Short mmCIF file of C-alpha atoms and ligand atoms in Angstrom, two decimals:
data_model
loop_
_atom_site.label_atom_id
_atom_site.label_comp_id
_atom_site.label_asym_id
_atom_site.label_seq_id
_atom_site.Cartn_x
_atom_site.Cartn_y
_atom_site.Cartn_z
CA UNK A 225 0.00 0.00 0.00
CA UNK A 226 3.17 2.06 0.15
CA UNK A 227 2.40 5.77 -1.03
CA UNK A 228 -1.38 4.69 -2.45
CA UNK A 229 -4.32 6.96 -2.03
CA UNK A 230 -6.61 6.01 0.56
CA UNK A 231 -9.79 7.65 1.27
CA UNK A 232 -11.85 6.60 4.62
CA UNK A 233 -15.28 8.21 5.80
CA UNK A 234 -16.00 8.19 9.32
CA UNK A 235 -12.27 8.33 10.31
CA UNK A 236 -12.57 9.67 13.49
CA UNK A 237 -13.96 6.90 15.40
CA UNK A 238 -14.62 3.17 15.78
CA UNK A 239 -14.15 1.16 12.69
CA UNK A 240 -13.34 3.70 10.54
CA UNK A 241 -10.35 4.58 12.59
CA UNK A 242 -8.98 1.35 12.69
CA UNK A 243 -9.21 0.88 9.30
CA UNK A 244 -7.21 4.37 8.38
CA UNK A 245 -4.56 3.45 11.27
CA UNK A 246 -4.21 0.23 9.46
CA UNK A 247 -3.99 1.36 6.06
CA UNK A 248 -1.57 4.22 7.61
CA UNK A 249 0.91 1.87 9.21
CA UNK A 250 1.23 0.29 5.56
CA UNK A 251 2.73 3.15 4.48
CA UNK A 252 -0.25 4.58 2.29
CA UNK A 253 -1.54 7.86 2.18
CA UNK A 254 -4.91 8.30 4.22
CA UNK A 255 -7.23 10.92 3.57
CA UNK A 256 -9.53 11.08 7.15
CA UNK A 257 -12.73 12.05 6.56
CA UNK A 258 -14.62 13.53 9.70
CA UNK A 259 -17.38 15.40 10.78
CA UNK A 260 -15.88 16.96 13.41
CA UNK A 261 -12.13 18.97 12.77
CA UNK A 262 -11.27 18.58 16.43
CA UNK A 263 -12.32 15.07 16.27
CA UNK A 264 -10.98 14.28 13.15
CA UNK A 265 -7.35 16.16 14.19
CA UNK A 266 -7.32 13.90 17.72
CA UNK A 267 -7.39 11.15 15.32
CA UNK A 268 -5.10 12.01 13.28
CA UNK A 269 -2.83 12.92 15.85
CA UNK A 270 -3.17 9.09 17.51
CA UNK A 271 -2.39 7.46 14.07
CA UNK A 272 0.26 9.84 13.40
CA UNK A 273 2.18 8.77 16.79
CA UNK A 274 1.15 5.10 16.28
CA UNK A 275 2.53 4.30 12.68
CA UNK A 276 5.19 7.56 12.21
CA UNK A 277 3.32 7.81 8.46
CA UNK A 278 3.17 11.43 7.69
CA UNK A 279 1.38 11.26 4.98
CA UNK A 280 -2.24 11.55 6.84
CA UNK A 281 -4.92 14.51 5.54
CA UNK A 282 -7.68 15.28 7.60
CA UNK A 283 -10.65 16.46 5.67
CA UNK A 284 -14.20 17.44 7.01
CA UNK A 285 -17.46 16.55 5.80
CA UNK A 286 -20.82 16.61 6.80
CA UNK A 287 -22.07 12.94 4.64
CA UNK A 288 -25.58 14.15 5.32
CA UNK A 289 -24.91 16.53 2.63
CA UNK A 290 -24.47 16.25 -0.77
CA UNK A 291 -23.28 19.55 -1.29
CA UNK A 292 -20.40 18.90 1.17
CA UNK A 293 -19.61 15.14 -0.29
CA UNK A 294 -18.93 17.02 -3.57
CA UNK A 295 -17.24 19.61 -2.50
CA UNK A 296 -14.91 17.40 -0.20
CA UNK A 297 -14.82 15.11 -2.90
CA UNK A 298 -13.43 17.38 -5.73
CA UNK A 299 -10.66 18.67 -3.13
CA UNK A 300 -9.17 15.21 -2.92
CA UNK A 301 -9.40 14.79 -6.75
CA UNK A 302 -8.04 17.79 -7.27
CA UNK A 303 -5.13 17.34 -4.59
CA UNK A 304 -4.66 13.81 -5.64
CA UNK A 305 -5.33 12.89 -8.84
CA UNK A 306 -5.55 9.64 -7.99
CA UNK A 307 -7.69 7.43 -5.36
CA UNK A 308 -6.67 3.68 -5.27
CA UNK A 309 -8.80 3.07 -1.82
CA UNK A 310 -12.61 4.10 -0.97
CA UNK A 311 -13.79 2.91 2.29
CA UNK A 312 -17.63 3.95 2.67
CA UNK A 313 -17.46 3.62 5.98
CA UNK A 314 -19.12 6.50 8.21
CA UNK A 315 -22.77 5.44 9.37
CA UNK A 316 -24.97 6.41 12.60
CA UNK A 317 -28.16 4.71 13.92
CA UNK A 318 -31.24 7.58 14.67
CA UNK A 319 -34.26 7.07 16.53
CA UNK A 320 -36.09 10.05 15.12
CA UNK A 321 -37.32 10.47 12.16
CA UNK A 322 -35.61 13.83 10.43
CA UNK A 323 -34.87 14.85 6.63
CA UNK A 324 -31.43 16.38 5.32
CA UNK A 325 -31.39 19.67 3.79
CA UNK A 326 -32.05 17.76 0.68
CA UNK A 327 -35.25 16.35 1.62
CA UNK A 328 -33.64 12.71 2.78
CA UNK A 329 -34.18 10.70 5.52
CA UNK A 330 -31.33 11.23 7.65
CA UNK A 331 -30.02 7.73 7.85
CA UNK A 332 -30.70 6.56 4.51
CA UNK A 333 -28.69 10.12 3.73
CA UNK A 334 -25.74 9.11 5.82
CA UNK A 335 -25.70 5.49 5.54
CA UNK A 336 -26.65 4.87 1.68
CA UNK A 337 -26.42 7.75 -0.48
CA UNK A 338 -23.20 8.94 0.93
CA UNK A 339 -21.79 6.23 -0.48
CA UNK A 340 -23.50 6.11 -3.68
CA UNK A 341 -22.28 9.70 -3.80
CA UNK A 342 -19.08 9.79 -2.70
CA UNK A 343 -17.87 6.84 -4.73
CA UNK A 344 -19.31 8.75 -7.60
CA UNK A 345 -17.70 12.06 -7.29
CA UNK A 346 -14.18 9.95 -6.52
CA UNK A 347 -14.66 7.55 -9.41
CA UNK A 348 -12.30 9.38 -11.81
CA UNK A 349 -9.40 8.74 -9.25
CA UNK A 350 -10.43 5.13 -9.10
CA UNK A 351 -10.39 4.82 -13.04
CA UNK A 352 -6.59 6.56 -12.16
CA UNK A 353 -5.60 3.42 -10.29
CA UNK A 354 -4.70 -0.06 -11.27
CA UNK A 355 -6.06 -1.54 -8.57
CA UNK A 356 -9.40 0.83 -7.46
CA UNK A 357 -11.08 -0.36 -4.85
CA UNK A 358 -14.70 1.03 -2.91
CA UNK A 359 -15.40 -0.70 0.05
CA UNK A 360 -18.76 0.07 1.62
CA UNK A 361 -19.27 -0.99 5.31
CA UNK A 362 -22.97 -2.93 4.97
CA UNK A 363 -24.34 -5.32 8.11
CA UNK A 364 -25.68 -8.55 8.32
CA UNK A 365 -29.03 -6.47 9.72
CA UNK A 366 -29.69 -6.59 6.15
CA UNK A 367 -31.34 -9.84 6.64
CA UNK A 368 -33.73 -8.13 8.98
CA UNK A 369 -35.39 -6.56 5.93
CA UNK A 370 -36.36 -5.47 2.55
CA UNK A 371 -36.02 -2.35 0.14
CA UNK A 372 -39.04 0.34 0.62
CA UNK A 373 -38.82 0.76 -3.15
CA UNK A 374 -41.65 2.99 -3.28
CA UNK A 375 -40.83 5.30 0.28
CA UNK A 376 -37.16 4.99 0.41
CA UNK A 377 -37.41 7.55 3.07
CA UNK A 378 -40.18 5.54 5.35
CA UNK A 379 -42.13 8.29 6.03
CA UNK A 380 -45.14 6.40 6.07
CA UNK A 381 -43.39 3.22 8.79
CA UNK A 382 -40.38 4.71 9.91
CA UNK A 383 -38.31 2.90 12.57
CA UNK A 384 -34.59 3.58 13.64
CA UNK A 385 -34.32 -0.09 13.13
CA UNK A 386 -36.05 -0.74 9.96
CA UNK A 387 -34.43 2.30 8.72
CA UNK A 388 -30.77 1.22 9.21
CA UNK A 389 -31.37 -2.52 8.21
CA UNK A 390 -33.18 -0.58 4.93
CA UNK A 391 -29.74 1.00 4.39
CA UNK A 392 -26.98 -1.22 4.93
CA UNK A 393 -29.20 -3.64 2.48
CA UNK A 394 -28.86 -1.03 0.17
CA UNK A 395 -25.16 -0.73 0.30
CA UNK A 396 -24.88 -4.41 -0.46
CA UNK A 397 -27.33 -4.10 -3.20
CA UNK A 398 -25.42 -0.42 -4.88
CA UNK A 399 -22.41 -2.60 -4.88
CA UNK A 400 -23.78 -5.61 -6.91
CA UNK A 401 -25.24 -2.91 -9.14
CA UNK A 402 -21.92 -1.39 -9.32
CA UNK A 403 -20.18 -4.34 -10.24
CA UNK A 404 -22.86 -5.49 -13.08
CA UNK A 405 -22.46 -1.84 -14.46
CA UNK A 406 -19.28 -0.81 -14.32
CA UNK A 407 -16.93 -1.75 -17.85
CA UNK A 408 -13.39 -1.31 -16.12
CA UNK A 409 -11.54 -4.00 -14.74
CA UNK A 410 -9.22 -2.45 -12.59
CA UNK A 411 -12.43 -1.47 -9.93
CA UNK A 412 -13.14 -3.10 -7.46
CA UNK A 413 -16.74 -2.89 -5.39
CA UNK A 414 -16.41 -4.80 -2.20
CA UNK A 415 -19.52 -4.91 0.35
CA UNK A 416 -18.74 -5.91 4.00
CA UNK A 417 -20.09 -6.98 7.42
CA UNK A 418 -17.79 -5.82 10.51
CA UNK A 419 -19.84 -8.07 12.28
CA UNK A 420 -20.86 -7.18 16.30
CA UNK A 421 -18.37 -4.14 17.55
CA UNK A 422 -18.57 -2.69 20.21
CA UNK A 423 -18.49 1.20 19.00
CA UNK A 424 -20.86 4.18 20.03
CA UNK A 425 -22.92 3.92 17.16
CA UNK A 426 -25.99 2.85 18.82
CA UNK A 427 -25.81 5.69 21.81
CA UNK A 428 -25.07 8.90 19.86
CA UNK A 429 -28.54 10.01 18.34
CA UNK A 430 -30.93 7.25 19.77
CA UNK A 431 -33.21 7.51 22.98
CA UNK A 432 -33.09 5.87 25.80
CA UNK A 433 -34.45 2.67 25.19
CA UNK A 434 -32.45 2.30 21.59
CA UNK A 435 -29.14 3.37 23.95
CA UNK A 436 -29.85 1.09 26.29
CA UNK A 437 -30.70 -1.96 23.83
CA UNK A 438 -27.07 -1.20 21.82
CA UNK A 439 -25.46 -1.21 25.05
CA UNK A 440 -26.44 -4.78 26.12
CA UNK A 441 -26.68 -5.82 22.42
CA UNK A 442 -22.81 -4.31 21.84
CA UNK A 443 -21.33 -6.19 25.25
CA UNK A 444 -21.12 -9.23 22.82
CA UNK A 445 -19.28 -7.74 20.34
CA UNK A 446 -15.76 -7.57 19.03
CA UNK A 447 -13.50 -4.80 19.23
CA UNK A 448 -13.23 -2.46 16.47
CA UNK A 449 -9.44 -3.39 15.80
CA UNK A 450 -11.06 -7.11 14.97
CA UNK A 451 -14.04 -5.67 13.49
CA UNK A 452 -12.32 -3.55 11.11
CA UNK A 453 -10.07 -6.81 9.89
CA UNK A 454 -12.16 -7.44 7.05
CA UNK A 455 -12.67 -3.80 4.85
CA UNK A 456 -9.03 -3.44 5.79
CA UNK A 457 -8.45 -6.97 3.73
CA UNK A 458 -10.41 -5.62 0.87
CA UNK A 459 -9.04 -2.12 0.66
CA UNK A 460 -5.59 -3.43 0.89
CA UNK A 461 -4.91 -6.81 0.48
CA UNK A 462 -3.28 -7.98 -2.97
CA UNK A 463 -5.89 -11.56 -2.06
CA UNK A 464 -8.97 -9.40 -3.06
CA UNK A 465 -7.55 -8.30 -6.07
CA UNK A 466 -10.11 -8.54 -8.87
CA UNK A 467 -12.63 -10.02 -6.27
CA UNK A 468 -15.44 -7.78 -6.98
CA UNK A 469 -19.14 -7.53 -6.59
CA UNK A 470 -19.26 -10.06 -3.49
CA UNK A 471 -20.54 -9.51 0.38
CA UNK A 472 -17.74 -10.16 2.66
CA UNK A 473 -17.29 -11.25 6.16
CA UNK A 474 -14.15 -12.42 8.28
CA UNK A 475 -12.42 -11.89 4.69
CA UNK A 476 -14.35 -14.18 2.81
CA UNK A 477 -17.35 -13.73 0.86
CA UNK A 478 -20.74 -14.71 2.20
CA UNK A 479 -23.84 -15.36 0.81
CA UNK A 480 -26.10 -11.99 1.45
CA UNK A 481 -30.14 -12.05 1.39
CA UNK A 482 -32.06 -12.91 -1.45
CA UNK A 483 -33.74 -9.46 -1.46
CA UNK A 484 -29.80 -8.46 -2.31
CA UNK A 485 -29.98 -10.83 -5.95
CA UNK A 486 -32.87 -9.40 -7.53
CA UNK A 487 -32.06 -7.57 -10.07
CA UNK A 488 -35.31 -5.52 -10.96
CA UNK A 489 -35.18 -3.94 -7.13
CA UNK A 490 -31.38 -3.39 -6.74
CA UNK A 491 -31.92 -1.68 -10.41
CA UNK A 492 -34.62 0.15 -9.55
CA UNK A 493 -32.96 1.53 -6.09
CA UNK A 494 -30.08 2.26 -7.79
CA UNK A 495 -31.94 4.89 -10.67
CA UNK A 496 -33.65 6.31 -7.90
CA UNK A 497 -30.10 6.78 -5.73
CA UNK A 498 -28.91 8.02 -8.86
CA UNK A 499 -32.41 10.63 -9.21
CA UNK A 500 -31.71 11.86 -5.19
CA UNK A 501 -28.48 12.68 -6.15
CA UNK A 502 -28.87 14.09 -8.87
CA UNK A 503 -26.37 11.88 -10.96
CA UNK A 504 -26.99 12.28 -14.73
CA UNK A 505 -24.22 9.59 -15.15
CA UNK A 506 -22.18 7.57 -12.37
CA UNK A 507 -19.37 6.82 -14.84
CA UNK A 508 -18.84 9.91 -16.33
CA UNK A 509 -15.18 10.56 -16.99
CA UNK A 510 -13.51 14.10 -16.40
N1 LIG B 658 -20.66 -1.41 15.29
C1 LIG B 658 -21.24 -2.46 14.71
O1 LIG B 658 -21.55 -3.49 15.35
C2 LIG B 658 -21.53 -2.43 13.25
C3 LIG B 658 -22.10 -3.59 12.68
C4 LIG B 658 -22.38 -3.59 11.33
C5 LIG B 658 -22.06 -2.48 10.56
N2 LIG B 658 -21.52 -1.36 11.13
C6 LIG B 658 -21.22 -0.23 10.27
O2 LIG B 658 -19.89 0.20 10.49
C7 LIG B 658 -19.75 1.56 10.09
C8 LIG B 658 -18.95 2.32 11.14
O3 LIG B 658 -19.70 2.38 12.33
P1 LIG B 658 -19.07 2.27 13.79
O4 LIG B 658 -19.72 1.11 14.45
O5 LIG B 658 -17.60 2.33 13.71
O6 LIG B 658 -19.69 3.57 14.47
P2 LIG B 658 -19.03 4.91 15.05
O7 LIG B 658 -17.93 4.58 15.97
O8 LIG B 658 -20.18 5.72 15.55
O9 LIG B 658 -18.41 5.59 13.76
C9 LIG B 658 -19.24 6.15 12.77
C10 LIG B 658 -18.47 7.22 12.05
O10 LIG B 658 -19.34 7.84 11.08
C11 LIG B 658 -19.29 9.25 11.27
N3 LIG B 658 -20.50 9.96 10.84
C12 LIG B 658 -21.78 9.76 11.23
N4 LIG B 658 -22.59 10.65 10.66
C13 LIG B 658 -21.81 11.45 9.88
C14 LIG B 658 -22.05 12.58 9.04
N5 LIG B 658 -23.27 13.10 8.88
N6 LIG B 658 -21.00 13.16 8.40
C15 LIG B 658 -19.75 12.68 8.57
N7 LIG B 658 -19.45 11.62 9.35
C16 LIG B 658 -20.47 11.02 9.99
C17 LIG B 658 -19.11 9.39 12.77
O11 LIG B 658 -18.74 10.71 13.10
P3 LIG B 658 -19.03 11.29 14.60
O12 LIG B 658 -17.98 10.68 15.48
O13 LIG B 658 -18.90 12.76 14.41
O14 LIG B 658 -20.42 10.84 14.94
C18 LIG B 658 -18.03 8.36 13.00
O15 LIG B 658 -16.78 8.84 12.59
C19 LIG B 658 -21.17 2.09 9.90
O16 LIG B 658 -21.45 2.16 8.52
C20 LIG B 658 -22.04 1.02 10.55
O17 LIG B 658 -23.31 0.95 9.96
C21 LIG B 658 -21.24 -1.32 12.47
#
């Protein structure tokens, strides 16, 4: 990974830490992508001391955004050039209902289009790279549900649950799209399952009850170091080379719900991704 451009959302905490410590201490150079600057800097800081790499950015975005994903995403293109490494990683887990500034639920924002977005605006960089990778953190709460092809944003049934189970399904099912559509060989699209960690993602923006639930439910779970194992194999390992358009977990590829294989509904999610953000054409070249 020596001197390759990685890019990793969510880099100031839990898995997506890990994962840009790891890919730091193999000598690449991280992009951190954080919400927060003071959060994002502390982390930076803590990688910087624990791998010596000095070539770490810190970048903030707000992923609830699109305006902000763009923006933050031409800056690395235009800094760069080149992106060999997207992990899709940042996420959060709401109780409340709430839209984005561009009419979104919140967590399908964050969770889904973010990515769709992200790996969008970055894909010239990936076309750049022989080896291009986009890793999107998904969950095995996919199985807990389907896609709400015709109220995305569940305002009709919307539960903090159902909502996040609604989006990590559709990470697993943008990727498969991704795969079937994309013509160039040298990219990658890698879904994964951390499996149970025990991060904060369940107490930040849920109520009592939901905080309370994630805190006995997380007491099970594996740290993030071990959690992060597996989108650290496929942004950087030379074994999932060319391995694309597969669900991973524990660094090998798992079969993912059936909901995930059908074609007319991941198609059909992805034009309307595509429609939300406004995306004429995912592949277009600059
Ligand atoms: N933990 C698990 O058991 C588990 C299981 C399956 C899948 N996952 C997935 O793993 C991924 C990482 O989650 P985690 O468990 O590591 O949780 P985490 O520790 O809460 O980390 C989530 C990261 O996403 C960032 N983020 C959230 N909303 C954002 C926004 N609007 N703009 C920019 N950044 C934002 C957070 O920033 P702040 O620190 O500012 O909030 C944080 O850096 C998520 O996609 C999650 O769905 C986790």
């Amino acid at each position: 990974m020596k001197n390759k451009v990685c890019v990793v959302t969510g880099a100031n905490a839990g898995l997506g830490f890990e994962t840009a410590k790891a890919l730091a201490s193999q000598g690449a150079k991280v992009v951190l992508l954080s919400r927060s600057a003071d959060k994002g800097r502390e982390a930076l800081d803590l990688i910087h001391s624990a791998t010596g790499n000095e070539a770490l950015e810190l970048m903030t975005v707000d992923l609830s955004s699109q305006a902000s994903i763009r923006e933050v995403g031409h800056n690395i293109l235009q800094k760069y050039g080149v992106v060999d490494s997207l992990v899709n990683n940042a996420g959060t887990w709401i109780s409340k209902f709430s839209l984005t500034e561009d009419g979104v639920e919140t967590m399908f924002a964050v969770n889904h289009l973010a990515y769709v977005l992200m790996s969008h605006v970055l894909y010239p960089g990936l076309q750049k790279s022989e080896d291009g990778r986009i890793v999107c953190v998904a969950s095995n709460s996919h199985y807990q549900t389907k896609l709400h092809l015709d109220d995305l944003n569940l305002t009709h049934k919307y539960h903090g649950l159902r909502a996040y189970a609604q989006s990590k399904l559709a990470n697993i099912g943008f990727v498969y799209e991704l795969h079937a559509r994309k013509t160039e060989q040298n990219i990658g699209a890698y879904a994964i399952s951390p499996g149970l960690v025990k991060t904060d993602i369940g107490v930040k923006h849920t109520n009592f009850l939901h905080a309370l639930a994630w805190k006995i439910r997380r007491s099970g779970g594996v740290s993030p170091a071990e959690g992060a194992r597996c989108q650290i194999f496929c942004a950087s390992d030379p074994a999932a080379k060319g391995q694309s358009g597969l669900y991973w977990e524990n660094a090998q590829p798992r079969k993912s719900s059936k909901e995930t294989h059908l074609r007319e509904r991941t198609s059909n999610l992805w034009d309307q991704c595509l429609e939300m953000c406004k995306i004429d054409d995912f592949f277009v070249k600059v």
